[in-house]
Coordinates of C-alpha atoms in Angstrom, one line a residue:
M15 CA -78.3 30.6 20.2
S16 CA -81.2 29.5 18.1
L17 CA -84.5 30.1 19.8
A18 CA -85.8 26.9 18.1
L19 CA -83.5 24.7 20.2
R20 CA -85.3 22.7 22.8
V21 CA -83.6 20.5 25.3
P22 CA -85.7 17.4 26.1
E23 CA -86.5 17.0 29.8
E24 CA -84.9 13.5 29.8
L25 CA -81.5 15.1 29.0
S26 CA -81.3 16.6 32.5
A27 CA -78.6 14.8 34.6
R28 CA -80.5 13.7 37.7
V29 CA -77.6 12.2 39.7
P30 CA -73.8 12.5 39.6
A31 CA -71.9 10.4 37.1
E32 CA -70.4 8.2 39.9
Q33 CA -73.9 7.2 40.9
R34 CA -75.1 6.0 37.5
G35 CA -73.4 2.6 37.6
P36 CA -70.8 0.5 39.3
D37 CA -67.1 1.5 39.0
L38 CA -67.9 4.9 37.7
D39 CA -66.1 8.1 38.8
R40 CA -66.7 11.8 38.4
D41 CA -64.8 11.9 35.1
D42 CA -67.1 9.3 33.5
V43 CA -68.9 12.0 31.6
R44 CA -68.9 12.9 27.9
L45 CA -66.9 15.8 26.4
L46 CA -68.2 17.7 23.3
V47 CA -65.4 19.6 21.6
S48 CA -66.0 22.6 19.4
R49 CA -63.2 24.1 17.3
G50 CA -65.1 26.8 15.5
T51 CA -68.0 25.0 13.9
E52 CA -66.2 21.7 13.8
V53 CA -67.6 19.3 16.4
S54 CA -66.1 16.1 17.8
H55 CA -67.2 13.7 20.6
H56 CA -65.0 12.4 23.4
G57 CA -65.0 11.1 26.9
F58 CA -63.8 13.6 29.6
R59 CA -60.8 11.4 30.3
E60 CA -59.5 12.2 26.9
L61 CA -59.0 15.9 27.9
P62 CA -55.2 15.5 28.4
G63 CA -54.8 14.4 24.8
L64 CA -56.9 17.4 23.6
L65 CA -54.7 20.0 25.3
R66 CA -51.1 20.7 24.6
A67 CA -48.0 21.2 26.7
G68 CA -47.9 24.9 27.6
D69 CA -51.7 25.3 27.8
L70 CA -53.1 26.8 30.9
L71 CA -56.3 25.9 32.8
V72 CA -57.7 28.7 34.9
V73 CA -59.6 27.1 37.8
N74 CA -62.0 28.5 40.4
T75 CA -61.1 27.5 44.0
S76 CA -64.4 28.6 45.5
A77 CA -65.9 26.0 47.8
T78 CA -69.6 25.3 47.6
L79 CA -71.7 26.2 50.6
A80 CA -74.6 24.3 52.2
A81 CA -76.6 27.4 51.3
A82 CA -80.2 26.2 51.6
V83 CA -81.7 26.6 55.1
D84 CA -85.3 26.0 56.2
G85 CA -87.1 28.8 58.0
R86 CA -90.5 30.3 58.8
V87 CA -92.1 33.6 58.0
G88 CA -95.0 33.7 60.5
H89 CA -96.7 30.3 60.1
A90 CA -95.4 29.9 56.5
R91 CA -92.5 27.5 55.7
V92 CA -89.8 29.0 53.5
V93 CA -86.4 27.9 52.3
V94 CA -83.7 30.6 52.5
H95 CA -81.0 30.4 49.8
F96 CA -77.9 32.3 51.1
S97 CA -76.3 33.9 48.0
T98 CA -73.5 36.3 48.8
R99 CA -71.9 37.9 51.9
G100 CA -71.6 41.7 51.7
D101 CA -68.7 43.7 53.0
D102 CA -70.9 45.0 55.8
G103 CA -71.7 41.5 57.1
R104 CA -75.1 41.3 55.6
W105 CA -76.0 38.4 53.2
A106 CA -77.9 38.5 49.9
V107 CA -80.7 35.9 50.2
E108 CA -83.6 34.5 48.2
L109 CA -86.7 33.3 49.9
R110 CA -88.3 30.3 48.2
E111 CA -91.1 27.9 49.2
P112 CA -90.8 24.1 49.5
D113 CA -92.5 22.3 46.6
G114 CA -93.2 19.1 48.5
R115 CA -90.6 17.1 46.4
G116 CA -87.5 18.1 48.4
T117 CA -86.8 21.1 46.1
T118 CA -88.2 24.6 45.9
R119 CA -90.1 27.0 43.7
A120 CA -90.3 30.8 43.4
R121 CA -92.2 32.1 46.4
A122 CA -95.8 33.0 45.8
G123 CA -96.4 34.2 49.4
V124 CA -98.9 33.1 52.0
E125 CA -101.8 35.2 53.3
G126 CA -101.0 36.6 56.7
D127 CA -97.2 36.2 56.6
G128 CA -96.6 39.9 56.1
L129 CA -95.4 39.6 52.4
A130 CA -96.5 42.3 50.0
P131 CA -98.9 41.6 47.1
G132 CA -97.5 40.6 43.8
R133 CA -98.0 37.7 41.4
G134 CA -101.6 36.3 41.9
G135 CA -102.0 38.9 44.7
R136 CA -98.6 38.1 46.2
R137 CA -94.9 38.9 45.7
A138 CA -91.9 36.6 45.4
A139 CA -90.0 38.1 48.3
G140 CA -91.0 40.1 51.4
P141 CA -90.7 43.8 51.8
E142 CA -88.2 45.6 54.1
G143 CA -88.6 44.4 57.7
T144 CA -89.8 40.9 57.0
E145 CA -88.6 38.5 59.7
V146 CA -87.5 34.9 59.0
W147 CA -86.9 32.6 61.9
L148 CA -84.1 30.1 61.3
P149 CA -83.2 26.8 63.1
G150 CA -81.4 27.3 66.4
G151 CA -83.2 30.6 67.2
A152 CA -81.4 32.7 64.6
R153 CA -83.4 35.6 63.1
L154 CA -83.0 37.0 59.6
V155 CA -84.5 40.4 58.6
L156 CA -84.9 41.6 55.0
E157 CA -83.5 45.1 54.7
E158 CA -83.5 46.1 51.0
P159 CA -83.5 44.6 47.5
L160 CA -80.0 43.7 46.2
S161 CA -80.7 45.4 42.9
S162 CA -83.2 47.8 41.3
R163 CA -83.7 45.1 38.6
G164 CA -86.1 43.1 40.8
Q165 CA -87.0 41.8 44.2
R166 CA -85.8 38.2 44.0
L167 CA -82.7 38.8 46.1
W168 CA -82.6 40.9 49.3
W169 CA -79.9 42.1 51.6
A170 CA -80.6 40.7 55.0
R171 CA -79.1 40.8 58.4
V172 CA -78.9 37.7 60.7
S173 CA -78.8 37.9 64.5
G174 CA -78.5 35.2 67.1
A175 CA -75.9 33.2 65.2
E176 CA -73.1 33.6 62.6
V177 CA -74.3 32.6 59.1
P178 CA -71.4 30.2 58.4
E179 CA -72.4 28.4 61.7
V180 CA -76.0 28.2 60.6
L181 CA -75.0 26.8 57.2
R182 CA -72.7 24.2 58.8
E183 CA -75.3 23.0 61.3
H184 CA -78.5 23.4 59.4
G185 CA -77.8 24.0 55.7
R186 CA -77.8 21.7 52.7
P187 CA -76.7 22.2 49.1
I188 CA -79.1 24.1 46.9
R189 CA -81.0 21.5 44.8
Y190 CA -83.2 22.0 41.7
S191 CA -86.2 20.1 40.6
Y192 CA -84.5 18.2 37.8
T193 CA -82.3 16.3 40.3
E194 CA -83.5 13.0 41.8
R195 CA -82.6 13.3 45.4
D196 CA -80.6 15.2 48.1
Q197 CA -76.8 14.8 48.0
P198 CA -74.1 15.3 50.6
L199 CA -72.2 18.5 50.3
S200 CA -69.1 16.6 49.2
V201 CA -70.9 15.8 45.9
Y202 CA -71.0 19.5 45.2
Q203 CA -67.3 20.2 45.9
T204 CA -64.8 20.3 43.0
V205 CA -61.3 18.9 43.4
F206 CA -60.0 22.5 43.3
A207 CA -62.2 23.8 46.2
L208 CA -60.5 25.5 49.1
P209 CA -62.4 26.6 52.2
S210 CA -62.2 30.3 52.9
G211 CA -61.2 31.6 56.3
D212 CA -64.3 33.8 56.7
G213 CA -66.9 31.1 55.8
T214 CA -67.7 32.5 52.4
G215 CA -68.0 30.5 49.2
S216 CA -70.3 29.7 46.3
A217 CA -74.0 29.3 46.7
E218 CA -73.9 27.0 43.7
M219 CA -71.1 24.7 42.6
P220 CA -68.6 26.0 40.0
S221 CA -69.7 22.9 38.1
A222 CA -67.6 22.9 35.0
A223 CA -64.7 21.6 37.2
R224 CA -66.8 18.8 38.8
P225 CA -65.5 16.0 36.4
F226 CA -61.9 16.6 37.3
T227 CA -60.3 14.0 39.6
A228 CA -56.9 14.0 41.3
R229 CA -55.8 11.3 38.9
L230 CA -56.8 13.4 35.8
V231 CA -55.1 16.6 37.2
A232 CA -51.9 14.6 37.8
E233 CA -52.0 13.4 34.2
L234 CA -52.5 16.9 32.9
V235 CA -49.6 18.2 34.9
S236 CA -47.4 15.3 33.7
R237 CA -48.1 16.4 30.1
G238 CA -47.1 20.0 30.7
V239 CA -50.6 21.5 31.2
Q240 CA -50.4 24.3 33.8
F241 CA -53.1 25.5 36.3
A242 CA -53.8 29.0 37.5
P243 CA -56.1 29.3 40.5
V244 CA -58.6 32.2 40.8
T245 CA -61.6 32.6 43.1
L246 CA -65.1 33.7 42.3
H247 CA -67.9 33.1 44.8
T248 CA -70.9 32.5 42.6
G249 CA -74.3 33.6 43.9
V250 CA -77.8 32.1 43.6
A251 CA -78.8 31.8 39.9
S252 CA -82.4 32.5 38.9
A253 CA -84.0 29.1 38.3
E254 CA -87.0 30.6 36.6
S255 CA -86.0 33.8 34.7
H256 CA -82.3 33.4 33.8
E257 CA -81.3 36.9 34.9
P258 CA -77.8 38.3 34.1
P259 CA -75.4 37.7 36.9
Y260 CA -75.3 40.0 39.9
P261 CA -72.0 41.4 41.3
E262 CA -69.9 38.7 42.8
R263 CA -66.8 38.6 45.0
F264 CA -63.6 37.5 43.2
A265 CA -59.8 37.4 43.5
V266 CA -57.0 36.9 41.0
P267 CA -53.7 36.4 42.9
E268 CA -50.4 37.8 41.6
T269 CA -48.9 34.4 40.8
S270 CA -51.9 33.5 38.7
A271 CA -51.9 36.9 36.9
R272 CA -48.2 36.4 36.0
L273 CA -48.8 32.9 34.7
I274 CA -51.8 33.9 32.6
N275 CA -49.8 36.8 31.0
A276 CA -46.8 34.5 30.3
V277 CA -48.9 31.9 28.6
G278 CA -50.8 34.5 26.7
A279 CA -47.6 36.0 25.4
G280 CA -46.3 32.6 24.3
D281 CA -47.6 29.7 22.3
G282 CA -49.9 28.3 25.0
R283 CA -53.7 28.7 25.2
V284 CA -55.5 30.1 28.2
V285 CA -58.5 27.9 28.8
A286 CA -61.0 28.9 31.5
V287 CA -62.7 26.1 33.5
G288 CA -66.2 27.5 33.8
T289 CA -67.9 30.7 33.2
T290 CA -67.0 31.8 36.8
A291 CA -63.3 31.6 35.9
V292 CA -63.9 33.7 32.7
R293 CA -65.7 36.3 34.8
A294 CA -62.8 36.5 37.3
V295 CA -59.9 36.6 34.9
E296 CA -61.6 39.0 32.5
S297 CA -62.5 41.3 35.4
A298 CA -58.7 41.5 36.2
A299 CA -57.7 42.3 32.6
G300 CA -57.1 45.8 31.5
A301 CA -58.0 47.2 28.1
D302 CA -54.4 46.2 27.1
G303 CA -55.2 42.5 27.8
V304 CA -52.8 42.4 30.7
V305 CA -54.1 40.6 33.8
R306 CA -53.2 42.3 37.1
A307 CA -53.7 40.9 40.6
R308 CA -57.1 42.1 41.8
A309 CA -59.6 41.3 44.5
G310 CA -63.1 42.7 45.3
W311 CA -66.4 42.8 43.5
T312 CA -67.1 42.4 39.8
D313 CA -70.2 43.4 37.9
L314 CA -68.7 42.5 34.6
V315 CA -71.1 40.7 32.2
V316 CA -69.2 39.2 29.3
T317 CA -71.1 39.5 26.0
P318 CA -70.2 39.2 22.3
E319 CA -70.2 43.0 22.1
R320 CA -67.7 43.3 25.0
G321 CA -65.7 40.2 23.9
V322 CA -62.9 38.6 25.8
R323 CA -59.4 40.0 26.3
V324 CA -57.6 37.0 27.8
V325 CA -59.4 33.7 27.4
D326 CA -58.7 31.6 24.3
G327 CA -60.9 28.7 25.2
L328 CA -63.5 27.5 27.7
L329 CA -64.5 24.3 29.4
T330 CA -68.1 24.6 30.5
G331 CA -71.3 22.7 31.2
L332 CA -74.3 22.7 28.9
H333 CA -76.6 25.6 29.6
E334 CA -80.3 26.0 28.8
P335 CA -81.0 27.9 25.6
E336 CA -82.4 31.0 27.4
A337 CA -79.5 31.2 30.0
S338 CA -77.6 34.4 30.1
H339 CA -74.3 32.4 30.2
L340 CA -74.7 31.6 26.5
L341 CA -73.7 35.2 25.7
M342 CA -70.3 34.6 27.4
L343 CA -69.9 31.4 25.3
E344 CA -70.6 33.3 22.2
A345 CA -68.1 35.9 23.2
V346 CA -65.4 33.2 23.4
A347 CA -66.3 31.1 20.4
G348 CA -68.9 33.0 18.3
P349 CA -72.6 32.3 17.8
A350 CA -72.1 29.9 14.9
A351 CA -69.9 27.6 17.0
I352 CA -72.4 27.6 19.9
D353 CA -75.4 26.9 17.6
R354 CA -73.6 24.0 16.0
G355 CA -72.3 22.6 19.2
Y356 CA -75.6 22.8 21.0
D357 CA -77.4 21.2 18.1
A358 CA -74.9 18.4 18.2
A359 CA -75.3 18.0 22.0
V360 CA -79.1 17.6 21.7
R361 CA -78.8 15.1 18.8
G362 CA -76.0 13.3 20.6
R363 CA -78.1 13.0 23.8
Y364 CA -75.6 14.8 26.0
L365 CA -76.7 15.4 29.6
W366 CA -77.4 18.9 30.9
H367 CA -76.9 20.8 34.2
E368 CA -74.3 20.5 37.0
F369 CA -74.1 16.7 37.0
G370 CA -74.1 16.5 33.2
D371 CA -71.6 16.4 30.4
V372 CA -69.2 19.2 29.4
H373 CA -68.3 21.3 26.4
L374 CA -64.8 22.3 25.4
L375 CA -64.5 25.4 23.2
L376 CA -61.2 25.8 21.5
P377 CA -59.9 28.2 18.9

């Protein structure tokens, strides 16, 4: 991606498509199509005509959680972003501070709240043992950093309530500063979302699938396009520093693995819906390119050097120029295609972020 590319602030999608005017639906967004360095412009409802009978869409069934919960550290207000549930029952969390506009910013710390010094004499997250009091009397204790790469995310243990219960009763969807207002959780669920039995899900919406409607899915099926469900529970992204993704929980079921392999061996194209779907299916692929049923944790980071073994195409949102996801896009389509496509998106006034327009990368 060219470092010279700048996305104007006014190209941030501030509300969902269906709230931008009367009689609009989720699929009333624009679709940029890149075939190599050739670019064309469409509406998302044209997708069935851009795919072929026998093509396969790999979709993420992870449901979005109401993952932001207000809390207190001493007398200081914080917002806890619940990212990922660990196998031992702990949760990876990020502590942020309210910005006075209904969203949050990276935590700078407050004197006397027990947080260790860091930026400007304070640190973004508390040290081991920091207590956060949550609504309803639940208590969260930070235990250790999630990674040696930094102290943004911490493993924490919650007592006094089960986390899924806390999120249901007191949580709201994570919201970033470019959005206009709070939205109900339903706005952040895709048509493919399935609730999990253990209350886990995605801290942030698998947003590439957001424009799909039941009507559009039915039309795709009627034209011979197939769907392969996978699951990847995405954690909290870094709004400020665009870190590479942390390990995430995923599952590729046997039926989907067989379908992906069959399409890959034939004339159809395997098109992932979202970077989360790419990470899941590529994590289940062996060096021979065969996808096998797998479930667990993946720390795979797809880069141009690693390449892709299974995915032929990708439907994705538009990412900021410094986002680590762009390495995955370059692995699928090549840097020249991404540079050309993003230049066309800026010139064409496409909208960015989870409520914005989408980009289809085809061979």
